[in-house]
Amino acid sequence: LEVAQDKIIKRNLSHVFEVRLGDSEKLLFDDHSFDAVTVAYGVRNFENLKSGLADMLRVLKPGGKVVILEFSKPRIFPVKQAYNFYFNKILPGIGRLFSRDSAAYTYLPASVASFPDGQDFVSIMKGIGFKKATCSPLAFGICSIYIGVK
C-alpha cells in the first residue's frame, strides 16, 4: 500500500485514487457506493467466498457491475495436461529457486485447484444475488473473467 500511495502522490492523482487496508468481507464503504467493483486474482483467497461476494454486491449501486479475473482450470486436451504439469511440477521448482519459499509456490496450485471455477462460480454469484452472471474463459481456460450485475 505504501508503494501504491507513493505512486499516487508522485503522479498527482490523490484527488482520484486512494488506497486502504481492509477486510474483503467487511468493505469500508457505504451501501450502493460504486458503479463497479473489480478484483484480479484475489477472490480465491477470500476466507469466506460468499461473504466477500455479498459485500461486493452490497457496495454496488443498482445496475453496477462486478468484474473478477481469476485463475481457472483448463479442461481441453492437451492444455489441461501441460498446465497441470507446469503448475504442479515446474512452477514450484522455479519458485524455490528464486524465493527459497516452497510454500508460496505450492499454495498457488492448491488454491486454484480448490477454487470453484467456471459455471460453479457463476452459480455462487447468482446465489448471492448477482444478475446476468457470466464466465468468459481466457488463455485456453487458464483464467476466466466473471461479470455480474446488481
Short mmCIF file of C-alpha atoms in Angstrom, two decimals:
data_model
loop_
_atom_site.label_atom_id
_atom_site.label_comp_id
_atom_site.label_asym_id
_atom_site.label_seq_id
_atom_site.Cartn_x
_atom_site.Cartn_y
_atom_site.Cartn_z
CA LEU A 1 0.00 0.00 0.00
CA GLU A 2 2.91 2.34 0.69
CA VAL A 3 4.27 1.79 -2.82
CA ALA A 4 0.83 2.47 -4.30
CA GLN A 5 0.41 5.61 -2.18
CA ASP A 6 3.84 6.89 -3.27
CA LYS A 7 2.92 6.36 -6.93
CA ILE A 8 -0.41 8.14 -6.48
CA ILE A 9 1.31 11.14 -4.90
CA LYS A 10 4.14 11.15 -7.46
CA ARG A 11 1.61 11.21 -10.32
CA ASN A 12 -0.51 13.87 -8.59
CA LEU A 13 -3.57 11.60 -8.51
CA SER A 14 -4.55 11.92 -4.84
CA HIS A 15 -7.81 13.53 -5.88
CA VAL A 16 -8.67 10.45 -7.98
CA PHE A 17 -7.32 7.42 -6.06
CA GLU A 18 -6.78 6.35 -2.51
CA VAL A 19 -5.59 3.09 -1.03
CA ARG A 20 -6.93 1.49 2.12
CA LEU A 21 -6.24 -1.64 4.10
CA GLY A 22 -9.44 -3.55 4.73
CA ASP A 23 -11.26 -6.83 5.02
CA SER A 24 -12.76 -8.31 1.83
CA GLU A 25 -15.81 -9.42 3.80
CA LYS A 26 -16.40 -6.08 5.52
CA LEU A 27 -15.63 -3.41 2.93
CA LEU A 28 -15.17 0.04 4.43
CA PHE A 29 -17.72 1.68 2.14
CA ASP A 30 -21.39 2.59 2.33
CA ASP A 31 -24.09 0.57 0.60
CA HIS A 32 -24.66 1.46 -3.07
CA SER A 33 -21.37 3.42 -3.37
CA PHE A 34 -19.80 2.16 -6.60
CA ASP A 35 -20.63 1.68 -10.26
CA ALA A 36 -18.09 -1.15 -10.47
CA VAL A 37 -16.02 -3.44 -8.25
CA THR A 38 -13.03 -5.27 -9.72
CA VAL A 39 -10.79 -7.99 -8.35
CA ALA A 40 -7.83 -9.63 -10.10
CA TYR A 41 -6.54 -12.95 -8.82
CA GLY A 42 -7.87 -12.36 -5.33
CA VAL A 43 -11.28 -13.90 -4.68
CA ARG A 44 -9.87 -17.42 -4.40
CA ASN A 45 -8.01 -16.12 -1.33
CA PHE A 46 -11.13 -14.84 0.46
CA GLU A 47 -11.58 -16.57 3.79
CA ASN A 48 -15.30 -16.79 3.09
CA LEU A 49 -16.03 -16.52 -0.63
CA LYS A 50 -19.77 -15.99 -0.27
CA SER A 51 -19.37 -13.26 2.37
CA GLY A 52 -16.82 -11.44 0.21
CA LEU A 53 -19.06 -11.59 -2.85
CA ALA A 54 -22.09 -10.48 -0.82
CA ASP A 55 -20.18 -7.45 0.45
CA MET A 56 -19.15 -6.54 -3.11
CA LEU A 57 -22.82 -6.72 -4.05
CA ARG A 58 -23.71 -4.53 -1.06
CA VAL A 59 -21.38 -1.67 -2.10
CA LEU A 60 -22.51 -1.72 -5.74
CA LYS A 61 -25.14 0.73 -6.97
CA PRO A 62 -28.19 -0.82 -8.64
CA GLY A 63 -27.10 -1.76 -12.16
CA GLY A 64 -23.44 -1.74 -11.08
CA LYS A 65 -21.06 -4.47 -12.23
CA VAL A 66 -18.55 -6.72 -10.56
CA VAL A 67 -15.70 -7.90 -12.79
CA ILE A 68 -13.46 -10.65 -11.46
CA LEU A 69 -10.35 -12.05 -13.14
CA GLU A 70 -9.30 -15.35 -11.61
CA PHE A 71 -7.30 -18.46 -12.40
CA SER A 72 -9.33 -21.42 -13.57
CA LYS A 73 -8.67 -24.99 -14.55
CA PRO A 74 -8.29 -25.71 -18.27
CA ARG A 75 -10.38 -28.64 -19.45
CA ILE A 76 -9.19 -29.05 -23.04
CA PHE A 77 -6.61 -31.68 -24.05
CA PRO A 78 -3.58 -31.10 -24.20
CA VAL A 79 -3.76 -27.70 -22.46
CA LYS A 80 -5.09 -29.31 -19.28
CA GLN A 81 -2.20 -31.79 -19.09
CA ALA A 82 0.50 -29.22 -19.92
CA TYR A 83 -0.95 -26.73 -17.45
CA ASN A 84 -1.15 -29.28 -14.63
CA PHE A 85 2.43 -30.44 -15.25
CA TYR A 86 3.78 -26.88 -15.32
CA PHE A 87 1.71 -25.67 -12.38
CA ASN A 88 2.43 -28.65 -10.12
CA LYS A 89 5.98 -29.66 -11.15
CA ILE A 90 7.79 -26.77 -12.84
CA LEU A 91 6.41 -23.64 -11.13
CA PRO A 92 7.15 -24.78 -7.54
CA GLY A 93 10.75 -25.56 -8.55
CA ILE A 94 11.21 -22.16 -10.17
CA GLY A 95 9.65 -20.54 -7.10
CA ARG A 96 12.05 -22.34 -4.74
CA LEU A 97 14.96 -21.28 -6.90
CA PHE A 98 14.11 -17.59 -6.68
CA SER A 99 12.33 -17.19 -3.37
CA ARG A 100 13.57 -20.06 -1.22
CA ASP A 101 9.95 -20.29 -0.04
CA SER A 102 8.43 -23.52 -1.30
CA ALA A 103 5.11 -22.85 0.47
CA ALA A 104 4.43 -19.76 -1.64
CA TYR A 105 4.61 -21.71 -4.89
CA THR A 106 2.77 -24.82 -3.73
CA TYR A 107 -0.04 -22.68 -2.32
CA LEU A 108 -0.90 -21.23 -5.73
CA PRO A 109 -1.68 -24.57 -7.45
CA ALA A 110 -3.55 -25.77 -4.35
CA SER A 111 -5.69 -22.62 -4.15
CA VAL A 112 -6.52 -22.79 -7.86
CA ALA A 113 -7.38 -26.50 -7.63
CA SER A 114 -9.82 -25.92 -4.77
CA PHE A 115 -11.47 -22.79 -6.26
CA PRO A 116 -14.98 -23.32 -7.69
CA ASP A 117 -14.33 -22.05 -11.21
CA GLY A 118 -16.41 -21.75 -14.36
CA GLN A 119 -20.13 -22.39 -14.03
CA ASP A 120 -19.67 -23.42 -10.38
CA PHE A 121 -18.50 -19.89 -9.58
CA VAL A 122 -21.25 -18.36 -11.73
CA SER A 123 -23.81 -20.36 -9.71
CA ILE A 124 -22.37 -18.98 -6.47
CA MET A 125 -22.56 -15.43 -7.86
CA LYS A 126 -26.20 -15.95 -8.84
CA GLY A 127 -26.95 -17.45 -5.43
CA ILE A 128 -25.54 -14.32 -3.77
CA GLY A 129 -27.84 -12.15 -5.88
CA PHE A 130 -25.83 -11.11 -8.94
CA LYS A 131 -27.87 -10.97 -12.13
CA LYS A 132 -26.56 -11.72 -15.61
CA ALA A 133 -23.58 -13.57 -14.10
CA THR A 134 -21.29 -14.86 -16.83
CA CYS A 135 -17.94 -16.59 -17.24
CA SER A 136 -15.60 -15.94 -20.17
CA PRO A 137 -12.62 -18.31 -20.23
CA LEU A 138 -9.33 -16.81 -21.45
CA ALA A 139 -5.97 -18.30 -22.48
CA PHE A 140 -7.40 -21.76 -23.20
CA GLY A 141 -9.16 -21.78 -19.82
CA ILE A 142 -6.14 -20.91 -17.66
CA CYS A 143 -8.03 -17.90 -16.33
CA SER A 144 -11.55 -16.53 -16.61
CA ILE A 145 -13.36 -13.23 -16.37
CA TYR A 146 -16.57 -13.31 -14.35
CA ILE A 147 -19.08 -10.50 -14.65
CA GLY A 148 -22.17 -9.95 -12.54
CA VAL A 149 -24.72 -7.13 -12.33
CA LYS A 150 -26.54 -5.87 -9.25
#
